[in-house]
PDB file of C-alpha atoms in Angstrom:
ATOM      1  CA  GLY A   1       0.000   0.000   0.000  1.00 65.00           C
ATOM      2  CA  SER A   2       2.754   2.442   0.871  1.00 75.00           C
ATOM      3  CA  SER A   3       4.552   1.835  -2.432  1.00 79.00           C
ATOM      4  CA  TYR A   4       1.385   2.790  -4.333  1.00 73.00           C
ATOM      5  CA  VAL A   5       1.058   6.002  -2.324  1.00 78.00           C
ATOM      6  CA  VAL A   6       4.691   6.972  -2.914  1.00 80.00           C
ATOM      7  CA  ASN A   7       5.405   5.808  -6.465  1.00 77.00           C
ATOM      8  CA  ASP A   8       2.026   5.901  -8.198  1.00 71.00           C
ATOM      9  CA  PHE A   9       0.497   8.904  -6.453  1.00 74.00           C
ATOM     10  CA  TYR A  10       2.921  11.255  -4.685  1.00 78.00           C
ATOM     11  CA  ALA A  11       5.929  10.974  -7.005  1.00 78.00           C
ATOM     12  CA  ARG A  12       3.775  11.047 -10.123  1.00 74.00           C
ATOM     13  CA  TYR A  13       1.087  13.627  -9.394  1.00 72.00           C
ATOM     14  CA  VAL A  14       1.858  15.547  -6.203  1.00 79.00           C
ATOM     15  CA  LYS A  15       5.584  16.248  -6.508  1.00 80.00           C
ATOM     16  CA  PRO A  16       7.337  14.596  -9.482  1.00 80.00           C
ATOM     17  CA  LYS A  17      10.690  16.216  -8.608  1.00 82.00           C
ATOM     18  CA  ALA A  18      10.703  15.086  -4.991  1.00 81.00           C
ATOM     19  CA  SER A  19      14.042  13.930  -3.601  1.00 85.00           C
ATOM     20  CA  GLN A  20      14.634  10.360  -2.483  1.00 86.00           C
ATOM     21  CA  LYS A  21      14.761  11.522   1.132  1.00 87.00           C
ATOM     22  CA  GLU A  22      11.345  13.142   0.782  1.00 87.00           C
ATOM     23  CA  LEU A  23       9.903  10.034  -0.870  1.00 86.00           C
ATOM     24  CA  VAL A  24      11.253   7.886   1.958  1.00 87.00           C
ATOM     25  CA  ASN A  25       9.618  10.189   4.523  1.00 88.00           C
ATOM     26  CA  VAL A  26       6.308  10.071   2.645  1.00 86.00           C
ATOM     27  CA  GLY A  27       6.589   6.290   2.589  1.00 87.00           C
ATOM     28  CA  ARG A  28       7.126   6.185   6.349  1.00 89.00           C
ATOM     29  CA  ILE A  29       4.189   8.492   7.034  1.00 91.00           C
ATOM     30  CA  SER A  30       1.874   6.554   4.719  1.00 87.00           C
ATOM     31  CA  THR A  31       2.958   3.288   6.356  1.00 89.00           C
ATOM     32  CA  VAL A  32       2.049   4.637   9.802  1.00 90.00           C
ATOM     33  CA  LEU A  33      -1.302   5.942   8.540  1.00 88.00           C
ATOM     34  CA  LEU A  34      -2.096   2.610   6.912  1.00 84.00           C
ATOM     35  CA  MET A  35      -1.219   0.839  10.174  1.00 87.00           C
ATOM     36  CA  VAL A  36      -3.564   3.147  12.100  1.00 89.00           C
ATOM     37  CA  VAL A  37      -6.396   2.540   9.636  1.00 82.00           C
ATOM     38  CA  SER A  38      -5.751  -1.213   9.696  1.00 79.00           C
ATOM     39  CA  SER A  39      -5.776  -1.209  13.500  1.00 83.00           C
ATOM     40  CA  GLY A  40      -9.079   0.667  13.487  1.00 81.00           C
ATOM     41  CA  VAL A  41     -10.608  -1.870  11.114  1.00 74.00           C
ATOM     42  CA  ALA A  42      -9.224  -4.732  13.227  1.00 76.00           C
ATOM     43  CA  LEU A  43     -11.026  -3.370  16.303  1.00 78.00           C
ATOM     44  CA  LEU A  44     -14.321  -3.676  14.433  1.00 76.00           C
ATOM     45  CA  LEU A  45     -13.766  -7.337  13.607  1.00 75.00           C
ATOM     46  CA  THR A  46     -15.606  -9.961  15.616  1.00 75.00           C
ATOM     47  CA  ASN A  47     -13.956 -13.026  14.069  1.00 75.00           C
ATOM     48  CA  ALA A  48     -11.305 -14.068  11.562  1.00 75.00           C
ATOM     49  CA  TYR A  49     -13.951 -14.877   8.947  1.00 77.00           C
ATOM     50  CA  GLN A  50     -14.819 -11.182   8.622  1.00 78.00           C
ATOM     51  CA  LEU A  51     -11.208 -10.304   7.818  1.00 79.00           C
ATOM     52  CA  PHE A  52     -10.974 -13.148   5.326  1.00 81.00           C
ATOM     53  CA  ASN A  53     -14.224 -11.980   3.724  1.00 82.00           C
ATOM     54  CA  ILE A  54     -12.932  -8.413   3.389  1.00 82.00           C
ATOM     55  CA  ILE A  55      -9.716  -9.634   1.775  1.00 84.00           C
ATOM     56  CA  LEU A  56     -11.700 -11.753  -0.690  1.00 85.00           C
ATOM     57  CA  MET A  57     -13.996  -8.844  -1.541  1.00 87.00           C
ATOM     58  CA  PHE A  58     -11.062  -6.497  -2.013  1.00 84.00           C
ATOM     59  CA  GLY A  59      -9.335  -9.006  -4.274  1.00 85.00           C
ATOM     60  CA  ALA A  60     -12.521  -9.575  -6.254  1.00 84.00           C
ATOM     61  CA  GLY A  61     -12.946  -5.849  -6.833  1.00 85.00           C
ATOM     62  CA  THR A  62      -9.377  -5.146  -7.930  1.00 88.00           C
ATOM     63  CA  GLY A  63      -8.643  -8.419  -9.701  1.00 86.00           C
ATOM     64  CA  LEU A  64     -10.320  -7.446 -12.972  1.00 88.00           C
ATOM     65  CA  ILE A  65      -8.344  -4.242 -13.475  1.00 90.00           C
ATOM     66  CA  PHE A  66      -5.059  -5.929 -12.540  1.00 86.00           C
ATOM     67  CA  ILE A  67      -5.709  -8.363 -15.389  1.00 84.00           C
ATOM     68  CA  LEU A  68      -7.142  -5.904 -17.921  1.00 87.00           C
ATOM     69  CA  ARG A  69      -4.249  -3.461 -17.572  1.00 86.00           C
ATOM     70  CA  TRP A  70      -2.187  -5.894 -19.653  1.00 84.00           C
ATOM     71  CA  PHE A  71      -4.801  -5.936 -22.422  1.00 86.00           C
ATOM     72  CA  TRP A  72      -5.986  -2.314 -22.664  1.00 91.00           C
ATOM     73  CA  TRP A  73      -3.757   0.717 -23.138  1.00 92.00           C
ATOM     74  CA  ARG A  74      -6.308   3.175 -21.710  1.00 93.00           C
ATOM     75  CA  ILE A  75      -5.961   2.004 -18.101  1.00 92.00           C
ATOM     76  CA  ASN A  76      -3.774   4.403 -16.103  1.00 90.00           C
ATOM     77  CA  ALA A  77      -2.566   4.872 -12.544  1.00 85.00           C
ATOM     78  CA  TRP A  78      -5.768   6.665 -11.530  1.00 89.00           C
ATOM     79  CA  SER A  79      -7.754   3.645 -12.699  1.00 92.00           C
ATOM     80  CA  GLU A  80      -5.866   1.365 -10.319  1.00 88.00           C
ATOM     81  CA  ILE A  81      -5.933   3.829  -7.420  1.00 87.00           C
ATOM     82  CA  SER A  82      -9.697   4.348  -7.756  1.00 91.00           C
ATOM     83  CA  ALA A  83     -10.244   0.583  -8.003  1.00 92.00           C
ATOM     84  CA  MET A  84      -8.318  -0.062  -4.788  1.00 88.00           C
ATOM     85  CA  PHE A  85     -10.023   2.702  -2.820  1.00 89.00           C
ATOM     86  CA  SER A  86     -13.538   1.912  -4.054  1.00 93.00           C
ATOM     87  CA  SER A  87     -13.100  -1.824  -3.547  1.00 92.00           C
ATOM     88  CA  GLY A  88     -11.835  -1.260  -0.002  1.00 88.00           C
ATOM     89  CA  ILE A  89     -14.664   1.128   0.884  1.00 90.00           C
ATOM     90  CA  ILE A  90     -17.333  -1.152  -0.606  1.00 92.00           C
ATOM     91  CA  SER A  91     -15.905  -4.159   1.241  1.00 89.00           C
ATOM     92  CA  ILE A  92     -15.980  -2.297   4.560  1.00 86.00           C
ATOM     93  CA  LEU A  93     -19.528  -1.012   3.973  1.00 89.00           C
ATOM     94  CA  PHE A  94     -20.817  -4.477   3.136  1.00 88.00           C
ATOM     95  CA  ASN A  95     -19.195  -6.009   6.230  1.00 84.00           C
ATOM     96  CA  PHE A  96     -19.602  -3.341   8.922  1.00 84.00           C
ATOM     97  CA  THR A  97     -22.859  -1.577   8.078  1.00 85.00           C
ATOM     98  CA  SER A  98     -26.473  -2.623   7.646  1.00 87.00           C
ATOM     99  CA  LEU A  99     -26.070  -2.199   3.889  1.00 88.00           C
ATOM    100  CA  GLY A 100     -24.633  -5.689   3.561  1.00 86.00           C
ATOM    101  CA  VAL A 101     -27.509  -7.180   5.568  1.00 84.00           C
ATOM    102  CA  VAL A 102     -30.156  -5.311   3.562  1.00 88.00           C
ATOM    103  CA  LEU A 103     -28.666  -6.296   0.217  1.00 87.00           C
ATOM    104  CA  PHE A 104     -27.560  -9.866   0.866  1.00 85.00           C
ATOM    105  CA  GLY A 105     -29.382 -10.899   4.034  1.00 82.00           C
ATOM    106  CA  THR A 106     -28.160 -13.173   6.823  1.00 78.00           C
ATOM    107  CA  ALA A 107     -28.327 -16.850   7.682  1.00 71.00           C
ATOM    108  CA  GLU A 108     -31.804 -16.273   9.151  1.00 77.00           C
ATOM    109  CA  ALA A 109     -33.287 -13.812   6.636  1.00 78.00           C
ATOM    110  CA  ASP A 110     -33.030 -13.132   2.923  1.00 81.00           C
ATOM    111  CA  GLY A 111     -31.873  -9.829   1.488  1.00 83.00           C
ATOM    112  CA  ILE A 112     -32.789  -7.934  -1.658  1.00 89.00           C
ATOM    113  CA  LEU A 113     -30.182  -9.902  -3.594  1.00 88.00           C
ATOM    114  CA  PRO A 114     -29.123 -13.546  -3.212  1.00 89.00           C
ATOM    115  CA  ASN A 115     -26.181 -14.124  -0.894  1.00 84.00           C
ATOM    116  CA  TRP A 116     -24.001 -15.595  -3.664  1.00 87.00           C
ATOM    117  CA  SER A 117     -24.118 -12.276  -5.545  1.00 89.00           C
ATOM    118  CA  THR A 118     -21.960 -10.465  -2.963  1.00 89.00           C
ATOM    119  CA  TYR A 119     -18.688 -10.774  -4.866  1.00 90.00           C
ATOM    120  CA  PRO A 120     -20.180 -10.103  -8.330  1.00 92.00           C
ATOM    121  CA  VAL A 121     -21.775  -6.926  -6.942  1.00 93.00           C
ATOM    122  CA  VAL A 122     -18.416  -5.812  -5.514  1.00 92.00           C
ATOM    123  CA  VAL A 123     -16.796  -6.417  -8.910  1.00 92.00           C
ATOM    124  CA  LEU A 124     -19.612  -4.563 -10.709  1.00 94.00           C
ATOM    125  CA  LEU A 125     -19.569  -1.487  -8.456  1.00 94.00           C
ATOM    126  CA  THR A 126     -15.775  -1.290  -8.420  1.00 94.00           C
ATOM    127  CA  SER A 127     -15.654  -1.644 -12.205  1.00 94.00           C
ATOM    128  CA  ILE A 128     -18.165   1.191 -12.643  1.00 95.00           C
ATOM    129  CA  VAL A 129     -15.971   3.442 -10.500  1.00 95.00           C
ATOM    130  CA  TRP A 130     -12.633   2.698 -12.171  1.00 95.00           C
ATOM    131  CA  LEU A 131     -14.102   2.816 -15.679  1.00 95.00           C
ATOM    132  CA  ALA A 132     -15.597   6.242 -14.946  1.00 96.00           C
ATOM    133  CA  VAL A 133     -12.286   7.452 -13.516  1.00 95.00           C
ATOM    134  CA  THR A 134     -10.414   6.030 -16.508  1.00 95.00           C
ATOM    135  CA  PHE A 135     -12.458   8.024 -19.011  1.00 95.00           C
ATOM    136  CA  LEU A 136     -12.472  11.154 -16.841  1.00 95.00           C
ATOM    137  CA  THR A 137      -8.672  11.251 -16.533  1.00 92.00           C
ATOM    138  CA  ARG A 138      -5.993  11.652 -19.149  1.00 91.00           C
ATOM    139  CA  PRO A 139      -4.317   8.587 -20.623  1.00 91.00           C
ATOM    140  CA  GLU A 140      -0.631   7.972 -20.055  1.00 89.00           C
ATOM    141  CA  LYS A 141       1.824   9.818 -22.272  1.00 88.00           C
ATOM    142  CA  ASP A 142       2.689   8.215 -25.600  1.00 88.00           C
ATOM    143  CA  LYS A 143       6.312   7.739 -24.556  1.00 88.00           C
ATOM    144  CA  THR A 144       5.230   5.887 -21.412  1.00 88.00           C
ATOM    145  CA  LEU A 145       2.923   3.624 -23.404  1.00 90.00           C
ATOM    146  CA  PHE A 146       5.566   3.012 -26.080  1.00 88.00           C
ATOM    147  CA  ASP A 147       8.203   2.126 -23.478  1.00 87.00           C
ATOM    148  CA  PHE A 148       5.787  -0.170 -21.647  1.00 87.00           C
ATOM    149  CA  TYR A 149       4.902  -2.007 -24.834  1.00 86.00           C
ATOM    150  CA  LYS A 150       8.549  -2.456 -25.806  1.00 82.00           C
ATOM    151  CA  GLN A 151       9.392  -3.899 -22.400  1.00 80.00           C
ATOM    152  CA  THR A 152       6.397  -6.213 -21.928  1.00 77.00           C
ATOM    153  CA  GLN A 153       5.027  -6.880 -25.444  1.00 76.00           C
ATOM    154  CA  PRO A 154       1.428  -7.252 -24.159  1.00 80.00           C
ATOM    155  CA  GLY A 155      -0.099  -7.561 -27.645  1.00 74.00           C
ATOM    156  CA  GLY A 156      -3.783  -8.083 -28.345  1.00 78.00           C
ATOM    157  CA  PRO A 157      -6.479  -5.844 -29.873  1.00 84.00           C
ATOM    158  CA  GLY A 158      -6.516  -3.550 -26.834  1.00 88.00           C
ATOM    159  CA  TRP A 159      -3.091  -2.205 -27.841  1.00 88.00           C
ATOM    160  CA  GLU A 160      -3.734  -1.940 -31.585  1.00 87.00           C
ATOM    161  CA  LYS A 161      -4.297   1.826 -31.412  1.00 89.00           C
ATOM    162  CA  ILE A 162      -0.927   2.375 -29.735  1.00 89.00           C
ATOM    163  CA  ILE A 163       0.858   0.182 -32.281  1.00 87.00           C
ATOM    164  CA  ILE A 164      -0.686   2.170 -35.145  1.00 87.00           C
ATOM    165  CA  LYS A 165       0.168   5.493 -33.484  1.00 88.00           C
ATOM    166  CA  ALA A 166       3.768   4.413 -32.898  1.00 88.00           C
ATOM    167  CA  ARG A 167       4.081   3.220 -36.483  1.00 86.00           C
ATOM    168  CA  ALA A 168       2.827   6.612 -37.698  1.00 86.00           C
ATOM    169  CA  GLN A 169       5.571   8.258 -35.644  1.00 84.00           C
ATOM    170  CA  GLY A 170       8.216   5.925 -37.048  1.00 80.00           C
ATOM    171  CA  ALA A 171       8.589   3.831 -33.896  1.00 77.00           C
ATOM    172  CA  ALA A 172       8.560   0.031 -34.029  1.00 77.00           C
ATOM    173  CA  LEU A 173       6.938  -1.547 -30.986  1.00 76.00           C
ATOM    174  CA  VAL A 174       6.275  -5.087 -32.155  1.00 69.00           C
ATOM    175  CA  MET A 175       9.408  -7.208 -32.301  1.00 62.00           C
ATOM    176  CA  THR A 176       9.374  -9.391 -35.407  1.00 53.00           C
ATOM    177  CA  ASN A 177      11.031 -12.299 -33.593  1.00 53.00           C
ATOM    178  CA  GLN A 178       8.683 -12.244 -30.607  1.00 58.00           C
ATOM    179  CA  LYS A 179       5.242 -13.836 -30.508  1.00 61.00           C
ATOM    180  CA  TRP A 180       2.392 -12.765 -28.259  1.00 64.00           C
ATOM    181  CA  SER A 181       2.983 -14.823 -25.123  1.00 68.00           C
ATOM    182  CA  VAL A 182       0.245 -13.434 -22.855  1.00 71.00           C
ATOM    183  CA  PRO A 183      -2.405 -16.115 -23.643  1.00 75.00           C
ATOM    184  CA  ALA A 184       0.162 -18.865 -23.100  1.00 78.00           C
ATOM    185  CA  GLY A 185       1.222 -17.123 -19.891  1.00 79.00           C
ATOM    186  CA  ILE A 186      -2.358 -17.072 -18.585  1.00 82.00           C
ATOM    187  CA  LEU A 187      -2.774 -20.744 -19.423  1.00 88.00           C
ATOM    188  CA  ALA A 188       0.536 -21.490 -17.691  1.00 88.00           C
ATOM    189  CA  THR A 189      -0.717 -19.620 -14.613  1.00 86.00           C
ATOM    190  CA  LEU A 190      -3.868 -21.739 -14.442  1.00 90.00           C
ATOM    191  CA  VAL A 191      -1.913 -24.961 -14.956  1.00 93.00           C
ATOM    192  CA  GLY A 192       0.539 -23.806 -12.291  1.00 92.00           C
ATOM    193  CA  CYS A 193      -2.338 -23.338  -9.827  1.00 92.00           C
ATOM    194  CA  VAL A 194      -3.499 -26.888 -10.544  1.00 94.00           C
ATOM    195  CA  THR A 195       0.061 -28.116  -9.964  1.00 95.00           C
ATOM    196  CA  ILE A 196       0.478 -26.305  -6.647  1.00 94.00           C
ATOM    197  CA  TYR A 197      -2.917 -27.142  -5.172  1.00 93.00           C
ATOM    198  CA  GLY A 198      -2.708 -30.702  -6.457  1.00 94.00           C
ATOM    199  CA  ALA A 199       0.626 -31.130  -4.681  1.00 94.00           C
ATOM    200  CA  LEU A 200      -0.704 -29.574  -1.467  1.00 94.00           C
ATOM    201  CA  PHE A 201      -3.882 -31.628  -1.254  1.00 94.00           C
ATOM    202  CA  SER A 202      -2.252 -34.863  -2.384  1.00 95.00           C
ATOM    203  CA  THR A 203       0.365 -34.454   0.357  1.00 95.00           C
ATOM    204  CA  GLY A 204      -2.396 -34.018   2.928  1.00 93.00           C
ATOM    205  CA  TYR A 205      -4.256 -37.069   1.671  1.00 93.00           C
ATOM    206  CA  TRP A 206      -1.063 -39.182   1.817  1.00 94.00           C
ATOM    207  CA  ILE A 207      -0.449 -38.045   5.397  1.00 93.00           C
ATOM    208  CA  TYR A 208      -3.992 -38.849   6.545  1.00 91.00           C
ATOM    209  CA  GLY A 209      -4.134 -42.179   4.750  1.00 91.00           C
ATOM    210  CA  TYR A 210      -6.644 -41.366   2.005  1.00 92.00           C
ATOM    211  CA  TYR A 211      -4.648 -43.249  -0.578  1.00 92.00           C
ATOM    212  CA  THR A 212      -7.209 -43.275  -3.396  1.00 93.00           C
ATOM    213  CA  GLN A 213      -7.651 -39.491  -3.385  1.00 92.00           C
ATOM    214  CA  ALA A 214      -3.913 -39.060  -2.861  1.00 94.00           C
ATOM    215  CA  SER A 215      -3.089 -41.236  -5.876  1.00 95.00           C
ATOM    216  CA  ILE A 216      -5.545 -39.391  -8.134  1.00 95.00           C
ATOM    217  CA  LEU A 217      -4.256 -35.968  -7.105  1.00 95.00           C
ATOM    218  CA  THR A 218      -0.631 -37.072  -7.389  1.00 96.00           C
ATOM    219  CA  LEU A 219      -1.268 -38.245 -10.952  1.00 96.00           C
ATOM    220  CA  LEU A 220      -3.043 -34.970 -11.722  1.00 95.00           C
ATOM    221  CA  THR A 221      -0.107 -33.034 -10.266  1.00 96.00           C
ATOM    222  CA  LEU A 222       2.393 -34.927 -12.427  1.00 96.00           C
ATOM    223  CA  ILE A 223       0.321 -34.329 -15.577  1.00 96.00           C
ATOM    224  CA  ALA A 224      -0.058 -30.637 -14.740  1.00 94.00           C
ATOM    225  CA  THR A 225       3.685 -30.344 -14.051  1.00 95.00           C
ATOM    226  CA  ILE A 226       4.571 -31.845 -17.434  1.00 94.00           C
ATOM    227  CA  ALA A 227       2.054 -29.543 -19.142  1.00 93.00           C
ATOM    228  CA  LEU A 228       3.501 -26.541 -17.294  1.00 91.00           C
ATOM    229  CA  VAL A 229       7.039 -27.371 -18.437  1.00 90.00           C
ATOM    230  CA  LYS A 230       5.846 -27.713 -22.039  1.00 87.00           C
ATOM    231  CA  LEU A 231       3.976 -24.404 -21.858  1.00 86.00           C
ATOM    232  CA  TRP A 232       6.915 -22.625 -20.274  1.00 82.00           C
ATOM    233  CA  GLN A 233       9.182 -23.743 -23.079  1.00 80.00           C
ATOM    234  CA  ARG A 234       6.830 -22.072 -25.561  1.00 76.00           C
ATOM    235  CA  ILE A 235       6.728 -18.760 -23.746  1.00 71.00           C
ATOM    236  CA  LYS A 236       9.180 -16.144 -24.905  1.00 56.00           C
ATOM    237  CA  THR A 237      10.928 -15.003 -21.732  1.00 53.00           C
ATOM    238  CA  ARG A 238      13.227 -12.378 -23.158  1.00 46.00           C
ATOM    239  CA  VAL A 239      12.205  -8.822 -22.270  1.00 39.00           C
ATOM    240  CA  PHE A 240      13.207  -6.005 -24.621  1.00 39.00           C
TER     241      PHE A 240
END
């Protein structure tokens, strides 16, 4: 949280020419403030499930923009900042006020919306906020977008406008010897999750003597590991 405050907000918009000493001091102050806010929220908690629920809601609200920023050039720092703040505020409101009870109900009574819709609603509301902020704020400078594309090669239709603009200015962003590796990277991420969780659960089943489940998950883990190695070999890892 402190790194976002310092690098993405203070150093970029408040005081771009700030010295390193000043940035360090801002980081320290923001860290203390975040600790105070976190302590205040912790005092409102009645059990660990509430904290876990808030973390899940926050992740659900910000997850979409953290993925889409690789696929759409228009997303900027303000988009991410607004997503984090709105997701955090919505999560707190749903957990510590009557709004959550009215909308989603409790174990004893139904709300306006079904209980399973809690996370989709958080995603929807957060997305409305960051999309509005995205279109109300200026996009990143062309040089920043060009440099980002050269370094990461995100590819995809969401960056087509930037590629065309760079080409018109005589700049080459797409490396002829580099393929678009983002889809393969996403697939590798999913396969990696299967590998990790398969290994974790199979280990637990072996320990507790559930040999049938352990054998199935161990086989699944081995298959996923082989698939992950094959996928990784196809991904271009060189960064320009």
